[in-house]
Amino acid sequence: MNNRSIEIVELNKRYGTIQAIKNINLTIQTGELFGLVGPDGAGKTTLIRILTTLLLADSGKASVNKLDVVKNYKQLREQIGYMPGRFSLYMDLSVEENLAFFATIFGTSIQENYDLIKPIYSQIEAFKTRKAGALSGGMKQKLALSCALIHRPKVLFLDEPTTGVDAVSRVEFWEMLKELKNTGITILVSTPYMDEAELCDRVALMQNGEILSIESPDELKNNFPHDLWYIKAENQYKLLQILRTWEKTYSAHGFGQSIHFVSQDSQMKEDEIRQFLESKTCKIQRIMRIGASIEDCFMELMNQPKKA
Amino acid sequence: MKAFKGFVIKEFYHIFRDYRTMLILFGIPIAQVILFGYIITTEINEAGVAVLDNSKDAVTREIQNQMLASGFFKITAQLSSETEIESIFRKGIAKEVIVFGANFEENLRKGEGSDLQIVADASDANVANLLVSYTTAIVQNYNRQQMADMQIPMQIEPRVRMYYNPELKGVYFFVPGIMSVILMLISAMMTSVSIAREKEMGNMEILLVSPLRPIQIIIGKLMPYFLLSFVNAVSVISLGWLVFDVPVNGSIVLLLAESMLFITLALSLGLLISSVAASQQVAMFISMLGLMLPTILLSGFIYPTENMPLWLELISYAMPPKYYIIIAKDIMLKGVGLRYLWPETLVLLGMTLFFLIVASKKFKIRLS
């Protein structure tokens, strides 16, 4: 199974003065669930569009299933499934008509590949006569995924599939991806949500068109080089201000209702933090050591000066 | 091929489910034919005329009777002095005043010649012109009837015959023009908007990634509009024939074939527009301004291009509807065949090929 499904070498793309992606090198194995994680404008969509033959790179090479994305684009288009970031179904067509349409243009039928989409499609099949425009966000997304899968692609590209979808549907969606992965399909998914990165086999953290790291979520978290403190205070804003002005602070970031803090002194004890904060009249509710999350890793990588 | 069929079926769903599309497709053509047919007319019908009869004899009465009998005029006022003329025009009671001089019949009999003055309200120049010439014609006609008994030896008598449209009906002239406007509008605008919609909604991304070939996407987009435009051409011709008695003197097959050629031309223009327009609004705007106005103003539909300044006349030669209007008019009214229409047909064919090739070349197989 150690086949290379997607290979990217030295890929560059520029829009006017903006370098959308810079020197991307990436190899994805067959059957992998691979995540491209990064904020808006990181270059995720550009990379996916180059791989799906929709855009031409300025330099570098990319191939999917050993097919070059430029030279062999016609063959390649038959083997890939693509779900763009924007909702791309026909609103005036019913659920079933949408699915049947995408089946016919890929030269297949709903019946032929029903087994593959059944886990997903069966959830919305009750609404198959309803117009796609009248579906909820989560249902639209399930339909879009069914449409992207209907021709049994070998590689599936999903561009921010969970953006703008409610929390429950997001969880459900990732469950479906896990199931799909078991069928042997290679999945490349982009997302701005760090928590979703944990669900991938490997993730590439992207920012400003560059890949900062490519690791499995566990490796990424284990490689976090610092001790990380979870601190919760009554006044979170005040706490953050105090920590940011402390000369011993390496980094302090707000995470929901708490602060994730890293000291410059790797030997620092809980008491020292507590004492310092109390001397600044900050009422602490909780301090504890925690393991790093993907987001901590991302923040860390972003702050690091570029390695040569 | 199955993929292509599925694509065309999907396209029909879009058309039949959107009531606005349906309205534009089938409402506008019918409304336009009827509106243009009834409203834009150059004929005179019961125009108001006032009479200032200073003689009140048999001859003046007879001339008035003949005017009434023609159906073009209706006498709305009898005046008693010239000072009333101005106020009649101001009040809008009459568009024309006929002034018979004193002793009209007597002077006529004596051979001294009689005074007949026609005063017209020329604030609408075209109408004034028409009224005056109709009145003159009636008077001359009366004159000739009287002369017939007197046997004047030498006399030039023009016999006028209006070929192809003996009753000078405006609608004969407008039906071919409306056909060109409708086919241009439906074909070009609807296709450009529908392709722009695929782009705007992000559907084009998936269509491009699919194994559908670009040519299949193009033809799949054009075919439904081709069929519907053809239905429109047929319904405009039948409507003209049934409601306004506009004849098709030539070959109906040739007329429909030329219409198909023109539809193809308009469709490729629509395709070209869609390749530069990123949104439905832009596509609509370009079609309206770029196609509608020139089609109406510069194609000879309403205003003859020969009377335009040279530079505008030259531009009009680049307007595809101009050639279609010539062809449709010639087939419908003159009944001529392809033998006389091949230059125009060739021009249309050349333009169609040109636009089709340019549009296909410009159609992108990738984004941006």
Short mmCIF file of N, CA, C and O in Angstrom, two decimals, chain A residues 63-127:
data_model
loop_
_atom_site.label_atom_id
_atom_site.label_comp_id
_atom_site.label_asym_id
_atom_site.label_seq_id
_atom_site.Cartn_x
_atom_site.Cartn_y
_atom_site.Cartn_z
N SER A 63 1.85 15.63 -9.62
CA SER A 63 1.15 14.54 -10.26
C SER A 63 0.20 13.89 -9.26
O SER A 63 0.44 13.91 -8.05
N VAL A 64 -0.89 13.38 -9.79
CA VAL A 64 -1.86 12.67 -8.97
C VAL A 64 -2.02 11.29 -9.62
O VAL A 64 -2.28 11.22 -10.83
N ASN A 65 -1.86 10.24 -8.84
CA ASN A 65 -1.92 8.88 -9.40
C ASN A 65 -0.98 8.72 -10.58
O ASN A 65 -1.35 8.15 -11.59
N LYS A 66 0.19 9.29 -10.47
CA LYS A 66 1.22 9.22 -11.51
C LYS A 66 0.82 9.94 -12.80
O LYS A 66 1.47 9.80 -13.83
N LEU A 67 -0.25 10.70 -12.76
CA LEU A 67 -0.65 11.47 -13.94
C LEU A 67 -0.29 12.94 -13.70
O LEU A 67 -0.67 13.51 -12.68
N ASP A 68 0.44 13.51 -14.65
CA ASP A 68 0.83 14.90 -14.52
C ASP A 68 -0.40 15.81 -14.60
O ASP A 68 -1.27 15.61 -15.45
N VAL A 69 -0.47 16.79 -13.71
CA VAL A 69 -1.70 17.61 -13.66
C VAL A 69 -1.83 18.53 -14.88
O VAL A 69 -2.89 19.08 -15.13
N VAL A 70 -0.75 18.73 -15.62
CA VAL A 70 -0.84 19.59 -16.81
C VAL A 70 -0.97 18.73 -18.07
O VAL A 70 -1.89 18.89 -18.85
N LYS A 71 -0.02 17.80 -18.23
CA LYS A 71 0.01 17.02 -19.47
C LYS A 71 -1.16 16.04 -19.57
O LYS A 71 -1.77 15.90 -20.62
N ASN A 72 -1.46 15.37 -18.47
CA ASN A 72 -2.46 14.31 -18.52
C ASN A 72 -3.78 14.72 -17.88
O ASN A 72 -4.48 13.91 -17.30
N TYR A 73 -4.10 16.03 -18.01
CA TYR A 73 -5.26 16.51 -17.25
C TYR A 73 -6.56 15.84 -17.64
O TYR A 73 -7.44 15.65 -16.80
N LYS A 74 -6.67 15.43 -18.91
CA LYS A 74 -7.93 14.82 -19.33
C LYS A 74 -8.16 13.48 -18.64
O LYS A 74 -9.25 13.20 -18.13
N GLN A 75 -7.10 12.65 -18.62
CA GLN A 75 -7.20 11.35 -17.95
C GLN A 75 -7.44 11.54 -16.46
O GLN A 75 -8.23 10.84 -15.84
N LEU A 76 -6.71 12.51 -15.92
CA LEU A 76 -6.75 12.74 -14.48
C LEU A 76 -8.16 13.14 -14.03
O LEU A 76 -8.64 12.70 -12.99
N ARG A 77 -8.81 13.95 -14.85
CA ARG A 77 -10.12 14.46 -14.46
C ARG A 77 -11.14 13.33 -14.25
O ARG A 77 -12.12 13.50 -13.56
N GLU A 78 -10.88 12.18 -14.89
CA GLU A 78 -11.81 11.07 -14.70
C GLU A 78 -11.60 10.35 -13.38
O GLU A 78 -12.45 9.60 -12.92
N GLN A 79 -10.42 10.57 -12.78
CA GLN A 79 -10.08 9.77 -11.60
C GLN A 79 -10.23 10.52 -10.28
O GLN A 79 -10.06 9.93 -9.23
N ILE A 80 -10.47 11.81 -10.38
CA ILE A 80 -10.53 12.56 -9.13
C ILE A 80 -11.94 13.05 -8.83
O ILE A 80 -12.75 13.25 -9.73
N GLY A 81 -12.20 13.18 -7.54
CA GLY A 81 -13.45 13.80 -7.10
C GLY A 81 -13.09 15.12 -6.45
O GLY A 81 -12.06 15.23 -5.80
N TYR A 82 -13.93 16.12 -6.67
CA TYR A 82 -13.59 17.44 -6.16
C TYR A 82 -14.83 18.10 -5.58
O TYR A 82 -15.89 18.12 -6.20
N MET A 83 -14.68 18.63 -4.38
CA MET A 83 -15.78 19.37 -3.77
C MET A 83 -15.24 20.77 -3.47
O MET A 83 -14.45 20.93 -2.55
N PRO A 84 -15.62 21.76 -4.27
CA PRO A 84 -15.06 23.11 -4.09
C PRO A 84 -15.57 23.74 -2.80
O PRO A 84 -16.56 23.29 -2.22
N GLY A 85 -14.86 24.80 -2.40
CA GLY A 85 -15.25 25.49 -1.16
C GLY A 85 -16.62 26.10 -1.26
O GLY A 85 -17.41 26.04 -0.33
N ARG A 86 -16.89 26.70 -2.41
CA ARG A 86 -18.23 27.25 -2.59
C ARG A 86 -19.21 26.13 -2.88
O ARG A 86 -18.86 25.17 -3.55
N PHE A 87 -20.41 26.26 -2.39
CA PHE A 87 -21.41 25.24 -2.64
C PHE A 87 -21.69 25.15 -4.13
O PHE A 87 -22.11 26.11 -4.75
N SER A 88 -21.42 24.01 -4.74
CA SER A 88 -21.47 23.93 -6.19
C SER A 88 -22.53 22.99 -6.72
O SER A 88 -22.32 22.32 -7.71
N LEU A 89 -23.66 22.93 -6.07
CA LEU A 89 -24.73 22.11 -6.62
C LEU A 89 -25.71 23.03 -7.32
O LEU A 89 -25.62 24.25 -7.21
N TYR A 90 -26.64 22.45 -8.05
CA TYR A 90 -27.65 23.27 -8.72
C TYR A 90 -28.85 23.41 -7.81
O TYR A 90 -29.53 22.44 -7.50
N MET A 91 -29.09 24.66 -7.39
CA MET A 91 -30.13 24.92 -6.40
C MET A 91 -31.53 24.60 -6.93
O MET A 91 -32.43 24.30 -6.17
N ASP A 92 -31.71 24.71 -8.23
CA ASP A 92 -33.04 24.52 -8.80
C ASP A 92 -33.27 23.07 -9.21
O ASP A 92 -34.31 22.75 -9.77
N LEU A 93 -32.29 22.22 -8.93
CA LEU A 93 -32.48 20.79 -9.19
C LEU A 93 -32.69 20.07 -7.86
O LEU A 93 -32.15 20.49 -6.84
N SER A 94 -33.46 19.01 -7.88
CA SER A 94 -33.71 18.28 -6.63
C SER A 94 -32.46 17.49 -6.25
O SER A 94 -31.52 17.36 -7.02
N VAL A 95 -32.49 16.97 -5.03
CA VAL A 95 -31.38 16.19 -4.50
C VAL A 95 -31.02 15.07 -5.48
O VAL A 95 -29.86 14.89 -5.87
N GLU A 96 -32.05 14.33 -5.88
CA GLU A 96 -31.80 13.18 -6.75
C GLU A 96 -31.32 13.62 -8.13
O GLU A 96 -30.43 12.99 -8.71
N GLU A 97 -31.89 14.72 -8.64
CA GLU A 97 -31.48 15.20 -9.97
C GLU A 97 -30.03 15.65 -9.97
O GLU A 97 -29.29 15.41 -10.93
N ASN A 98 -29.63 16.32 -8.89
CA ASN A 98 -28.23 16.71 -8.78
C ASN A 98 -27.31 15.50 -8.85
O ASN A 98 -26.35 15.46 -9.62
N LEU A 99 -27.65 14.51 -8.05
CA LEU A 99 -26.82 13.31 -7.98
C LEU A 99 -26.79 12.59 -9.32
O LEU A 99 -25.74 12.19 -9.81
N ALA A 100 -27.97 12.48 -9.94
CA ALA A 100 -28.04 11.79 -11.23
C ALA A 100 -27.26 12.55 -12.29
O ALA A 100 -26.59 11.96 -13.14
N PHE A 101 -27.31 13.89 -12.21
CA PHE A 101 -26.58 14.70 -13.19
C PHE A 101 -25.07 14.45 -13.08
O PHE A 101 -24.40 14.19 -14.07
N PHE A 102 -24.56 14.51 -11.84
CA PHE A 102 -23.12 14.30 -11.69
C PHE A 102 -22.73 12.87 -12.03
O PHE A 102 -21.63 12.63 -12.53
N ALA A 103 -23.64 11.93 -11.79
CA ALA A 103 -23.36 10.56 -12.18
C ALA A 103 -23.24 10.46 -13.70
O ALA A 103 -22.27 9.89 -14.21
N THR A 104 -24.18 11.07 -14.44
CA THR A 104 -24.13 10.91 -15.90
C THR A 104 -22.95 11.63 -16.51
O THR A 104 -22.34 11.13 -17.45
N ILE A 105 -22.60 12.82 -16.00
CA ILE A 105 -21.46 13.49 -16.66
C ILE A 105 -20.15 12.77 -16.38
O ILE A 105 -19.19 12.94 -17.09
N PHE A 106 -20.12 11.95 -15.34
CA PHE A 106 -18.92 11.14 -15.11
C PHE A 106 -19.09 9.75 -15.71
O PHE A 106 -18.32 8.84 -15.43
N GLY A 107 -20.15 9.58 -16.50
CA GLY A 107 -20.32 8.33 -17.22
C GLY A 107 -20.71 7.15 -16.34
O GLY A 107 -20.33 6.02 -16.61
N THR A 108 -21.48 7.39 -15.29
CA THR A 108 -21.92 6.29 -14.45
C THR A 108 -23.38 6.53 -14.05
O THR A 108 -24.03 7.39 -14.60
N SER A 109 -23.88 5.74 -13.13
CA SER A 109 -25.25 5.95 -12.67
C SER A 109 -25.29 5.80 -11.16
O SER A 109 -24.37 5.27 -10.55
N ILE A 110 -26.39 6.27 -10.56
CA ILE A 110 -26.50 6.21 -9.11
C ILE A 110 -26.45 4.75 -8.66
O ILE A 110 -25.76 4.40 -7.70
N GLN A 111 -27.18 3.86 -9.37
CA GLN A 111 -27.26 2.46 -8.98
C GLN A 111 -25.87 1.82 -8.93
O GLN A 111 -25.53 1.10 -8.01
N GLU A 112 -25.05 2.14 -9.95
CA GLU A 112 -23.76 1.48 -10.10
C GLU A 112 -22.87 1.66 -8.87
O GLU A 112 -22.19 0.73 -8.45
N ASN A 113 -22.86 2.87 -8.32
CA ASN A 113 -21.95 3.13 -7.21
C ASN A 113 -22.70 3.42 -5.92
O ASN A 113 -22.19 4.10 -5.04
N TYR A 114 -23.91 2.92 -5.85
CA TYR A 114 -24.73 3.25 -4.69
C TYR A 114 -24.08 2.81 -3.38
O TYR A 114 -24.14 3.50 -2.38
N ASP A 115 -23.40 1.64 -3.42
CA ASP A 115 -22.79 1.12 -2.19
C ASP A 115 -21.80 2.10 -1.58
O ASP A 115 -21.68 2.23 -0.37
N LEU A 116 -21.06 2.83 -2.46
CA LEU A 116 -20.03 3.74 -1.97
C LEU A 116 -20.64 4.94 -1.25
O LEU A 116 -20.16 5.38 -0.21
N ILE A 117 -21.71 5.47 -1.83
CA ILE A 117 -22.28 6.70 -1.25
C ILE A 117 -23.38 6.39 -0.24
O ILE A 117 -23.85 7.30 0.44
N LYS A 118 -23.75 5.14 -0.13
CA LYS A 118 -24.90 4.80 0.71
C LYS A 118 -24.82 5.36 2.14
O LYS A 118 -25.78 5.96 2.62
N PRO A 119 -23.67 5.20 2.82
CA PRO A 119 -23.62 5.70 4.21
C PRO A 119 -23.95 7.20 4.29
O PRO A 119 -24.49 7.66 5.28
N ILE A 120 -23.59 7.94 3.25
CA ILE A 120 -23.82 9.38 3.28
C ILE A 120 -25.20 9.71 2.70
O ILE A 120 -26.00 10.43 3.30
N TYR A 121 -25.45 9.14 1.52
CA TYR A 121 -26.65 9.52 0.80
C TYR A 121 -27.92 9.05 1.51
O TYR A 121 -28.95 9.73 1.46
N SER A 122 -27.81 7.92 2.20
CA SER A 122 -29.01 7.40 2.87
C SER A 122 -29.54 8.40 3.90
O SER A 122 -30.73 8.42 4.21
N GLN A 123 -28.66 9.25 4.42
CA GLN A 123 -29.10 10.23 5.42
C GLN A 123 -29.97 11.33 4.82
O GLN A 123 -30.71 12.00 5.52
N ILE A 124 -29.82 11.57 3.51
CA ILE A 124 -30.62 12.63 2.90
C ILE A 124 -31.61 12.08 1.87
O ILE A 124 -32.34 12.84 1.25
N GLU A 125 -31.60 10.75 1.72
CA GLU A 125 -32.43 10.16 0.67
C GLU A 125 -33.91 10.44 0.88
O GLU A 125 -34.68 10.52 -0.08
N ALA A 126 -34.30 10.62 2.14
CA ALA A 126 -35.70 10.91 2.43
C ALA A 126 -36.15 12.22 1.79
O ALA A 126 -37.34 12.44 1.57
N PHE A 127 -35.18 13.09 1.49
CA PHE A 127 -35.52 14.40 0.92
C PHE A 127 -35.18 14.46 -0.56
O PHE A 127 -34.91 15.53 -1.09
#
